[in-house]
Amino acid sequence: MMKLIVLFITAAIFLNRCNGDEDECKKKTSHLAPIRLKNDILCDYTSNVRPIFNHTNATVVTVKMILKFFTYDMHTNSLSVHNWLSIFWRDDHLKWKPSDYENIKQIHLSNYEIWTPDLSIYNSNDLSSHPSALSSVDCLVVSTGLVVCVNPSRHDALCMADLTKFPFDKQNCSLRYGSWVHSGEEIDFKIPAIPVSTGDYIPNSEWKLLSVSVQKFPGHYNCCPDNTYPSINYRFSIERHSATQAAAVIIPSLVLIIITLTTLWMNPQELDRLCLACCNLIAHTIHIQMIVWQLPSTGDKPPLLIVYSRDSLLLCTFTIVLTVVLKAMTQSAKPSPAWISTVVSGVLSNRPGQWFLLYESSLKSIATGVKEEDTVNIIESNAVSINKDWKLFAKLLDRISFIGFLITYVVMFVTFIV
């Protein structure tokens, strides 16, 4: 019995206090119309309740982005959008007659004093903090109940970098907004005719903004067939300014290719060729390390430039091995095998083969190999011809390697730019 009495007394005190607070709120008067207006419209206002008389109706919230500038960090896979997020809706609890307050038609209120939509970022790159997209800001309230909040903010979204075409890469990043608590039957987000304003946009020095598209997702999920959870997705398409990267990365790669091909054109008997090939290998190594240092790890899809530099490094290494083998071949004192003599004679037996080897005494070798006479030369001895077969065969391998390298580089280049 005593417990019931105590409970009744506590409830009576609570109701008395509530009524007392409400009475005190209504008793607050001022000779200043703005103060009276603010006291009257916030007297029994609750910021936790949706501002609509019929709770079965949805509150329509229009969202417009005024883009200022953006940054993109491919190392952290983060897109940072600096913008003014303009949101407006109609609050049925914030209406008044301007004639009752000296014809005041609008007033400024802080967003924590009134109801504001819980607009949040769904794909934030940092989920350790609250995902709210709105911060503390003053809102404009019109006598008709229209509320306009322009929130200056920075929103960071997770955007995985696709560096396959680096430095000519394009990134497609999204910034997705939606309600964290309310369903689509409670808050209906609306996209205006011009969803993104870029009139005050400041261009990025590293990335070029190609386009910004906006799409509303209805938010139908199998888990919740009776409710929808709509969201607004801002899709940013950006492209890297590649002029600097092309000068710092692409041009050196082409220079290294020219050096590799030049090395193959040199005489393998000369020491200069081996020295140049070794210097080329060191330059390739430094160049690929520089590229790797600039780029983050990209998982199972490495940039084509890395693959291109890796293959070029392997070809450069093969050039050194080929140079050593050809030099040993040309200095060999052993007679060449019969198949080498047959191959050399077959190549030199026609004009394209003679031009291919660029050998002045090719006609003598032809005569030796096939035992025919040329109109201007006499057949040399077989011993002298056999000693020359090593040099001719080495030169043949050198020329074939040069053509093979050239075709390989062309294919690699076409694969890179397509």
Tab-separated table of C-alpha atoms in Angstrom:
chain	number	residue	atom	x	y	z
A	1	MET	CA	0.000	0.000	0.000
A	2	MET	CA	2.809	2.358	0.906
A	3	LYS	CA	4.503	1.689	-2.440
A	4	LEU	CA	1.346	2.726	-4.303
A	5	ILE	CA	1.112	5.929	-2.280
A	6	VAL	CA	4.753	6.786	-2.981
A	7	LEU	CA	4.290	6.085	-6.687
A	8	PHE	CA	1.172	8.287	-6.820
A	9	ILE	CA	2.920	11.163	-5.050
A	10	THR	CA	5.932	10.910	-7.409
A	11	ALA	CA	3.703	10.996	-10.488
A	12	ALA	CA	1.777	13.957	-9.128
A	13	ILE	CA	4.987	15.876	-8.495
A	14	PHE	CA	6.276	15.089	-12.023
A	15	LEU	CA	3.031	16.244	-13.675
A	16	ASN	CA	2.984	19.355	-11.551
A	17	ARG	CA	6.512	20.203	-12.608
A	18	CYS	CA	5.712	19.611	-16.283
A	19	ASN	CA	2.680	21.815	-16.080
A	20	GLY	CA	4.667	24.355	-14.175
A	21	ASP	CA	7.406	24.400	-16.824
A	22	GLU	CA	4.805	24.771	-19.563
A	23	ASP	CA	3.089	27.575	-17.707
A	24	GLU	CA	6.390	29.284	-17.109
A	25	CYS	CA	7.206	28.903	-20.820
A	26	LYS	CA	3.931	30.501	-21.806
A	27	LYS	CA	4.328	33.290	-19.272
A	28	LYS	CA	7.626	34.432	-20.821
A	29	THR	CA	6.937	37.664	-22.592
A	30	SER	CA	9.057	40.410	-24.048
A	31	HIS	CA	8.437	43.708	-25.695
A	32	LEU	CA	10.820	42.560	-28.471
A	33	ALA	CA	8.963	40.697	-31.203
A	34	PRO	CA	11.868	38.368	-32.198
A	35	ILE	CA	12.232	37.169	-28.610
A	36	ARG	CA	8.487	36.658	-28.201
A	37	LEU	CA	8.402	34.764	-31.498
A	38	LYS	CA	11.208	32.435	-30.507
A	39	ASN	CA	9.718	31.781	-27.067
A	40	ASP	CA	6.281	31.043	-28.529
A	41	ILE	CA	7.311	28.653	-31.284
A	42	LEU	CA	9.748	26.744	-29.061
A	43	CYS	CA	7.543	26.744	-25.967
A	44	ASP	CA	6.193	23.210	-26.345
A	45	TYR	CA	8.491	22.158	-29.186
A	46	THR	CA	10.306	18.791	-29.051
A	47	SER	CA	13.262	18.288	-31.352
A	48	ASN	CA	13.039	14.490	-31.132
A	49	VAL	CA	9.623	14.278	-32.821
A	50	ARG	CA	9.175	14.500	-36.577
A	51	PRO	CA	7.689	17.889	-37.466
A	52	ILE	CA	4.433	16.709	-38.971
A	53	PHE	CA	0.871	16.609	-37.642
A	54	ASN	CA	-0.035	13.255	-39.213
A	55	HIS	CA	2.655	10.762	-38.245
A	56	THR	CA	1.642	8.438	-41.097
A	57	ASN	CA	2.892	10.969	-43.643
A	58	ALA	CA	6.557	11.150	-44.602
A	59	THR	CA	8.661	14.242	-44.089
A	60	VAL	CA	10.020	15.292	-47.471
A	61	VAL	CA	13.647	16.421	-47.201
A	62	THR	CA	15.327	17.973	-50.254
A	63	VAL	CA	19.119	17.712	-50.441
A	64	LYS	CA	21.333	19.838	-52.682
A	65	MET	CA	25.132	19.885	-52.728
A	66	ILE	CA	27.097	23.060	-53.365
A	67	LEU	CA	30.521	21.693	-54.276
A	68	LYS	CA	33.546	23.747	-53.217
A	69	PHE	CA	36.516	21.472	-53.837
A	70	PHE	CA	37.669	17.905	-53.309
A	71	THR	CA	40.841	15.946	-52.646
A	72	TYR	CA	41.659	12.328	-53.357
A	73	ASP	CA	44.362	10.286	-51.651
A	74	MET	CA	45.116	7.045	-53.463
A	75	HIS	CA	47.319	5.820	-50.588
A	76	THR	CA	44.442	5.900	-48.091
A	77	ASN	CA	41.715	5.310	-50.708
A	78	SER	CA	39.878	8.351	-49.430
A	79	LEU	CA	37.785	10.941	-51.271
A	80	SER	CA	37.295	14.156	-49.303
A	81	VAL	CA	34.473	16.372	-50.551
A	82	HIS	CA	34.312	19.909	-49.185
A	83	ASN	CA	30.832	21.268	-49.768
A	84	TRP	CA	27.884	23.231	-48.524
A	85	LEU	CA	25.110	20.721	-48.039
A	86	SER	CA	21.814	22.550	-48.422
A	87	ILE	CA	18.832	20.677	-46.967
A	88	PHE	CA	15.307	21.996	-46.554
A	89	TRP	CA	11.986	20.608	-45.397
A	90	ARG	CA	8.668	21.816	-43.967
A	91	ASP	CA	8.108	21.841	-40.195
A	92	ASP	CA	4.416	21.970	-39.248
A	93	HIS	CA	5.338	22.927	-35.685
A	94	LEU	CA	7.256	26.046	-36.687
A	95	LYS	CA	4.519	28.165	-38.231
A	96	TRP	CA	3.243	31.579	-37.159
A	97	LYS	CA	1.363	34.608	-38.373
A	98	PRO	CA	3.806	37.393	-39.246
A	99	SER	CA	1.146	39.967	-38.325
A	100	ASP	CA	1.306	38.814	-34.695
A	101	TYR	CA	5.029	39.520	-34.485
A	102	GLU	CA	5.529	42.856	-36.225
A	103	ASN	CA	5.465	41.215	-39.646
A	104	ILE	CA	8.509	38.996	-38.965
A	105	LYS	CA	8.519	36.367	-41.707
A	106	GLN	CA	11.705	34.473	-40.858
A	107	ILE	CA	13.946	33.696	-37.935
A	108	HIS	CA	17.283	31.954	-37.384
A	109	LEU	CA	17.475	28.985	-35.028
A	110	SER	CA	20.305	26.608	-34.211
A	111	ASN	CA	19.868	23.114	-35.559
A	112	TYR	CA	20.065	21.597	-32.075
A	113	GLU	CA	16.970	23.602	-31.082
A	114	ILE	CA	14.741	22.134	-33.766
A	115	TRP	CA	14.201	18.815	-35.483
A	116	THR	CA	16.714	18.032	-38.219
A	117	PRO	CA	16.912	14.907	-40.379
A	118	ASP	CA	19.521	12.409	-39.259
A	119	LEU	CA	21.406	12.539	-42.548
A	120	SER	CA	24.414	10.219	-42.398
A	121	ILE	CA	27.222	9.019	-44.655
A	122	TYR	CA	26.865	5.332	-45.460
A	123	ASN	CA	30.304	4.766	-46.991
A	124	SER	CA	32.440	6.850	-44.652
A	125	ASN	CA	36.126	5.912	-44.591
A	126	ASP	CA	36.127	6.134	-40.799
A	127	LEU	CA	33.431	4.168	-39.006
A	128	SER	CA	34.869	4.784	-35.537
A	129	SER	CA	32.918	8.039	-35.176
A	130	HIS	CA	29.292	9.035	-35.691
A	131	PRO	CA	28.454	9.016	-39.412
A	132	SER	CA	26.333	12.181	-39.231
A	133	ALA	CA	26.716	14.436	-42.257
A	134	LEU	CA	25.450	17.534	-40.428
A	135	SER	CA	27.280	19.657	-37.899
A	136	SER	CA	26.213	22.531	-35.685
A	137	VAL	CA	24.810	25.330	-37.840
A	138	ASP	CA	22.098	27.983	-37.774
A	139	CYS	CA	19.022	27.318	-39.874
A	140	LEU	CA	16.578	29.705	-41.494
A	141	VAL	CA	12.952	29.178	-40.496
A	142	VAL	CA	10.172	30.826	-42.550
A	143	SER	CA	6.720	31.592	-41.177
A	144	THR	CA	5.209	29.001	-43.536
A	145	GLY	CA	7.192	26.265	-41.761
A	146	LEU	CA	9.946	26.004	-44.355
A	147	VAL	CA	13.327	25.213	-42.754
A	148	VAL	CA	16.572	25.714	-44.679
A	149	CYS	CA	19.938	24.571	-43.326
A	150	VAL	CA	23.163	25.150	-45.251
A	151	ASN	CA	25.825	23.063	-43.605
A	152	PRO	CA	29.516	23.668	-44.536
A	153	SER	CA	31.281	20.371	-44.106
A	154	ARG	CA	33.889	17.932	-45.259
A	155	HIS	CA	32.713	14.422	-46.009
A	156	ASP	CA	35.210	11.582	-46.422
A	157	ALA	CA	34.203	8.506	-48.385
A	158	LEU	CA	35.997	5.235	-48.962
A	159	CYS	CA	37.020	4.893	-52.617
A	160	MET	CA	39.341	2.064	-53.646
A	161	ALA	CA	41.889	3.266	-56.191
A	162	ASP	CA	42.118	1.555	-59.572
A	163	LEU	CA	45.675	2.260	-60.733
A	164	THR	CA	45.722	-0.147	-63.659
A	165	LYS	CA	46.128	2.692	-66.169
A	166	PHE	CA	48.392	4.882	-64.015
A	167	PRO	CA	49.260	7.688	-64.744
A	168	PHE	CA	46.319	7.915	-67.168
A	169	ASP	CA	43.890	6.500	-64.624
A	170	LYS	CA	40.335	7.512	-63.852
A	171	GLN	CA	38.585	6.996	-60.535
A	172	ASN	CA	34.871	6.607	-59.907
A	173	CYS	CA	34.031	7.446	-56.304
A	174	SER	CA	30.702	7.632	-54.530
A	175	LEU	CA	29.408	9.580	-51.557
A	176	ARG	CA	26.213	8.052	-50.234
A	177	TYR	CA	23.789	9.769	-47.862
A	178	GLY	CA	20.772	8.384	-46.075
A	179	SER	CA	18.891	8.323	-42.794
A	180	TRP	CA	20.510	6.326	-40.026
A	181	VAL	CA	17.291	5.659	-38.063
A	182	HIS	CA	14.207	6.553	-40.083
A	183	SER	CA	12.749	4.527	-42.908
A	184	GLY	CA	11.542	5.865	-46.228
A	185	GLU	CA	7.991	5.913	-44.885
A	186	GLU	CA	9.128	8.478	-42.300
A	187	ILE	CA	11.690	10.529	-44.248
A	188	ASP	CA	11.557	10.756	-48.017
A	189	PHE	CA	14.687	12.252	-49.552
A	190	LYS	CA	14.155	14.294	-52.690
A	191	ILE	CA	16.646	15.350	-55.375
A	192	PRO	CA	16.114	18.863	-56.812
A	193	ALA	CA	16.257	19.713	-60.504
A	194	ILE	CA	19.891	20.865	-60.109
A	195	PRO	CA	21.260	18.439	-57.501
A	196	VAL	CA	24.864	19.714	-57.554
A	197	SER	CA	26.045	23.299	-57.941
A	198	THR	CA	29.600	23.822	-59.223
A	199	GLY	CA	29.491	27.596	-59.637
A	200	ASP	CA	31.985	28.119	-56.786
A	201	TYR	CA	34.023	24.983	-57.480
A	202	ILE	CA	37.808	25.328	-57.076
A	203	PRO	CA	39.674	22.926	-59.430
A	204	ASN	CA	42.031	20.349	-58.007
A	205	SER	CA	45.671	20.562	-59.105
A	206	GLU	CA	46.117	16.783	-59.307
A	207	TRP	CA	42.713	15.522	-60.381
A	208	LYS	CA	40.262	16.770	-62.980
A	209	LEU	CA	36.562	16.553	-62.197
A	210	LEU	CA	34.874	14.956	-65.192
A	211	SER	CA	31.324	14.744	-63.896
A	212	VAL	CA	29.107	14.469	-60.836
A	213	SER	CA	25.963	12.399	-61.157
A	214	VAL	CA	23.262	11.897	-58.528
A	215	GLN	CA	21.041	8.881	-58.152
A	216	LYS	CA	18.409	7.973	-55.595
A	217	PHE	CA	18.227	4.358	-54.466
A	218	PRO	CA	14.766	3.267	-53.289
A	219	GLY	CA	16.248	1.027	-50.608
A	220	HIS	CA	14.265	-2.169	-50.974
A	221	TYR	CA	15.807	-5.007	-48.941
A	222	ASN	CA	14.704	-8.593	-48.446
A	223	CYS	CA	15.110	-8.292	-44.692
A	224	CYS	CA	12.528	-5.518	-44.440
A	225	PRO	CA	9.781	-6.020	-47.039
A	226	ASP	CA	7.400	-3.553	-45.341
A	227	ASN	CA	9.869	-0.653	-45.131
A	228	THR	CA	12.253	1.104	-47.459
A	229	TYR	CA	15.544	2.793	-46.644
A	230	PRO	CA	16.262	5.222	-49.489
A	231	SER	CA	19.619	6.881	-50.011
A	232	ILE	CA	21.155	9.478	-52.312
A	233	ASN	CA	24.333	8.530	-54.124
A	234	TYR	CA	26.704	11.189	-55.497
A	235	ARG	CA	29.052	9.648	-58.051
A	236	PHE	CA	32.271	11.571	-58.762
A	237	SER	CA	34.197	10.731	-61.921
A	238	ILE	CA	37.735	12.129	-61.752
A	239	GLU	CA	40.780	11.858	-64.005
A	240	ARG	CA	44.413	12.403	-63.091
A	241	HIS	CA	46.313	15.307	-64.627
A	242	SER	CA	48.944	13.132	-66.309
A	243	ALA	CA	51.285	15.733	-67.822
A	244	THR	CA	53.682	15.786	-64.861
A	245	GLN	CA	53.584	12.015	-64.381
A	246	ALA	CA	54.145	11.441	-68.092
A	247	ALA	CA	57.265	13.620	-68.006
A	248	ALA	CA	58.568	11.973	-64.827
A	249	VAL	CA	57.652	8.340	-65.519
A	250	ILE	CA	56.613	7.627	-69.120
A	251	ILE	CA	59.398	9.526	-70.911
A	252	PRO	CA	62.192	7.844	-68.853
A	253	SER	CA	60.617	4.476	-69.660
A	254	LEU	CA	60.770	5.226	-73.389
A	255	VAL	CA	64.384	6.385	-73.042
A	256	LEU	CA	65.315	3.118	-71.340
A	257	ILE	CA	63.678	1.197	-74.185
A	258	ILE	CA	65.724	3.120	-76.753
A	259	ILE	CA	68.899	2.369	-74.791
A	260	THR	CA	68.041	-1.341	-74.704
A	261	LEU	CA	67.487	-1.459	-78.470
A	262	THR	CA	70.649	0.566	-79.058
A	263	THR	CA	72.590	-1.940	-76.977
A	264	LEU	CA	71.368	-4.765	-79.198
A	265	TRP	CA	72.521	-2.897	-82.302
A	266	MET	CA	76.090	-2.562	-81.048
A	267	ASN	CA	78.834	-5.057	-81.813
A	268	PRO	CA	78.807	-7.767	-79.112
A	269	GLN	CA	82.606	-8.025	-79.328
A	270	GLU	CA	83.031	-4.483	-78.054
A	271	LEU	CA	83.290	-3.859	-74.326
A	272	ASP	CA	81.165	-0.725	-74.660
A	273	ARG	CA	78.080	-2.812	-75.328
A	274	LEU	CA	78.436	-4.774	-72.099
A	275	CYS	CA	79.093	-1.604	-70.095
A	276	LEU	CA	76.063	0.127	-71.586
A	277	ALA	CA	73.881	-2.928	-70.914
A	278	CYS	CA	74.955	-3.010	-67.244
A	279	CYS	CA	74.285	0.723	-66.837
A	280	ASN	CA	70.907	0.193	-68.486
A	281	LEU	CA	70.099	-2.554	-65.985
A	282	ILE	CA	70.923	-0.243	-63.057
A	283	ALA	CA	68.770	2.523	-64.569
A	284	HIS	CA	65.866	0.082	-65.013
A	285	THR	CA	66.139	-1.007	-61.387
A	286	ILE	CA	66.161	2.556	-60.073
A	287	HIS	CA	63.249	3.508	-62.317
A	288	ILE	CA	61.003	0.644	-61.237
A	289	GLN	CA	61.811	1.297	-57.577
A	290	MET	CA	60.831	4.936	-58.035
A	291	ILE	CA	57.478	3.895	-59.517
A	292	VAL	CA	56.815	1.400	-56.723
A	293	TRP	CA	57.651	4.070	-54.147
A	294	GLN	CA	55.068	6.430	-55.666
A	295	LEU	CA	52.208	3.923	-55.882
A	296	PRO	CA	50.395	2.096	-53.093
A	297	SER	CA	49.765	-1.621	-53.075
A	298	THR	CA	46.808	-2.420	-55.325
A	299	GLY	CA	46.139	-6.071	-54.589
A	300	ASP	CA	45.808	-8.510	-57.469
A	301	LYS	CA	45.609	-5.824	-60.194
A	302	PRO	CA	49.041	-4.191	-60.424
A	303	PRO	CA	49.410	-1.063	-62.565
A	304	LEU	CA	50.291	-1.817	-66.167
A	305	LEU	CA	53.230	0.556	-65.822
A	306	ILE	CA	54.723	-1.710	-63.147
A	307	VAL	CA	54.213	-4.760	-65.364
A	308	TYR	CA	55.666	-2.831	-68.308
A	309	SER	CA	58.765	-1.822	-66.317
A	310	ARG	CA	59.177	-5.319	-64.921
A	311	ASP	CA	59.148	-6.893	-68.386
A	312	SER	CA	61.529	-4.239	-69.677
A	313	LEU	CA	63.869	-5.037	-66.784
A	314	LEU	CA	63.803	-8.730	-67.715
A	315	LEU	CA	64.546	-7.900	-71.360
A	316	CYS	CA	67.444	-5.708	-70.245
A	317	THR	CA	68.817	-8.598	-68.181
A	318	PHE	CA	68.492	-10.898	-71.177
A	319	THR	CA	70.470	-8.353	-73.212
A	320	ILE	CA	73.431	-8.753	-70.850
A	321	VAL	CA	73.248	-12.548	-71.040
A	322	LEU	CA	72.971	-12.414	-74.828
A	323	THR	CA	75.956	-10.083	-75.077
A	324	VAL	CA	78.136	-12.438	-73.044
A	325	VAL	CA	77.049	-15.476	-75.058
A	326	LEU	CA	77.558	-13.776	-78.429
A	327	LYS	CA	80.980	-12.469	-77.421
A	328	ALA	CA	82.068	-15.955	-76.399
A	329	MET	CA	80.679	-17.313	-79.657
A	330	THR	CA	82.583	-14.847	-81.837
A	331	GLN	CA	85.833	-15.553	-79.988
A	332	SER	CA	85.487	-19.313	-80.209
A	333	ALA	CA	88.420	-21.103	-81.831
A	334	LYS	CA	86.500	-24.310	-82.427
A	335	PRO	CA	85.075	-25.059	-85.856
A	336	SER	CA	81.380	-24.319	-86.123
A	337	PRO	CA	78.947	-27.275	-86.310
A	338	ALA	CA	77.613	-28.250	-89.699
A	339	TRP	CA	74.094	-27.019	-88.913
A	340	ILE	CA	75.415	-23.535	-88.161
A	341	SER	CA	77.186	-23.432	-91.515
A	342	THR	CA	74.001	-24.637	-93.185
A	343	VAL	CA	71.902	-21.946	-91.501
A	344	VAL	CA	74.376	-19.186	-92.343
A	345	SER	CA	74.694	-20.340	-95.953
A	346	GLY	CA	70.901	-20.520	-96.267
A	347	VAL	CA	70.481	-16.967	-95.009
A	348	LEU	CA	73.261	-15.573	-97.201
A	349	SER	CA	72.001	-17.307	-100.308
A	350	ASN	CA	69.461	-14.524	-100.916
A	351	ARG	CA	69.563	-10.765	-101.036
A	352	PRO	CA	67.239	-10.183	-98.017
A	353	GLY	CA	69.519	-12.383	-95.933
A	354	GLN	CA	72.597	-10.495	-97.073
A	355	TRP	CA	70.930	-7.196	-96.215
A	356	PHE	CA	69.756	-8.610	-92.896
A	357	LEU	CA	73.303	-9.497	-91.816
A	358	LEU	CA	74.860	-6.356	-93.353
A	359	TYR	CA	78.019	-8.331	-94.088
A	360	GLU	CA	80.311	-7.044	-96.834
A	361	SER	CA	81.884	-10.400	-97.607
A	362	SER	CA	78.571	-12.221	-97.741
A	363	LEU	CA	79.044	-13.153	-101.377
A	364	LYS	CA	82.205	-15.070	-100.518
A	365	SER	CA	80.390	-16.933	-97.788
A	366	ILE	CA	77.592	-17.781	-100.158
A	367	ALA	CA	80.073	-19.199	-102.602
A	368	THR	CA	81.705	-21.211	-99.855
A	369	GLY	CA	78.447	-22.525	-98.476
A	370	VAL	CA	76.670	-23.413	-101.671
A	371	LYS	CA	79.781	-23.762	-103.911
A	372	GLU	CA	78.626	-21.195	-106.443
A	373	GLU	CA	80.494	-18.332	-108.032
A	374	ASP	CA	79.567	-14.704	-107.750
A	375	THR	CA	80.205	-12.329	-110.581
A	376	VAL	CA	82.681	-10.233	-108.634
A	377	ASN	CA	84.371	-12.508	-106.049
A	378	ILE	CA	86.345	-15.746	-105.834
A	379	ILE	CA	85.627	-18.568	-103.395
A	380	GLU	CA	87.730	-18.458	-100.247
A	381	SER	CA	89.066	-21.534	-98.518
A	382	ASN	CA	86.740	-23.660	-96.405
A	383	ALA	CA	88.796	-23.070	-93.245
A	384	VAL	CA	88.459	-19.333	-93.428
A	385	SER	CA	84.712	-19.621	-94.172
A	386	ILE	CA	84.115	-21.917	-91.201
A	387	ASN	CA	85.789	-19.428	-88.807
A	388	LYS	CA	83.537	-16.700	-90.138
A	389	ASP	CA	80.411	-18.798	-89.582
A	390	TRP	CA	80.546	-18.153	-85.822
A	391	LYS	CA	80.518	-14.391	-86.341
A	392	LEU	CA	77.776	-14.571	-88.948
A	393	PHE	CA	75.642	-16.834	-86.775
A	394	ALA	CA	76.173	-14.543	-83.761
A	395	LYS	CA	75.182	-11.572	-85.854
A	396	LEU	CA	72.109	-13.429	-87.059
A	397	LEU	CA	71.035	-14.121	-83.458
A	398	ASP	CA	71.715	-10.499	-82.579
A	399	ARG	CA	69.499	-9.221	-85.399
A	400	ILE	CA	66.712	-11.676	-84.577
A	401	SER	CA	66.895	-10.613	-80.932
A	402	PHE	CA	66.663	-6.962	-81.950
A	403	ILE	CA	63.522	-7.600	-84.025
A	404	GLY	CA	62.027	-9.728	-81.252
A	405	PHE	CA	62.683	-7.025	-78.653
A	406	LEU	CA	61.213	-4.362	-80.929
A	407	ILE	CA	58.010	-6.345	-81.510
A	408	THR	CA	57.742	-7.122	-77.793
A	409	TYR	CA	58.067	-3.462	-76.841
A	410	VAL	CA	55.467	-2.442	-79.426
A	411	VAL	CA	52.996	-5.015	-78.081
A	412	MET	CA	53.683	-3.887	-74.498
A	413	PHE	CA	53.170	-0.245	-75.458
A	414	VAL	CA	49.914	-0.929	-77.282
A	415	THR	CA	48.648	-2.955	-74.325
A	416	PHE	CA	49.512	-0.071	-72.012
A	417	ILE	CA	47.756	2.699	-73.921
A	418	VAL	CA	44.630	0.780	-75.018
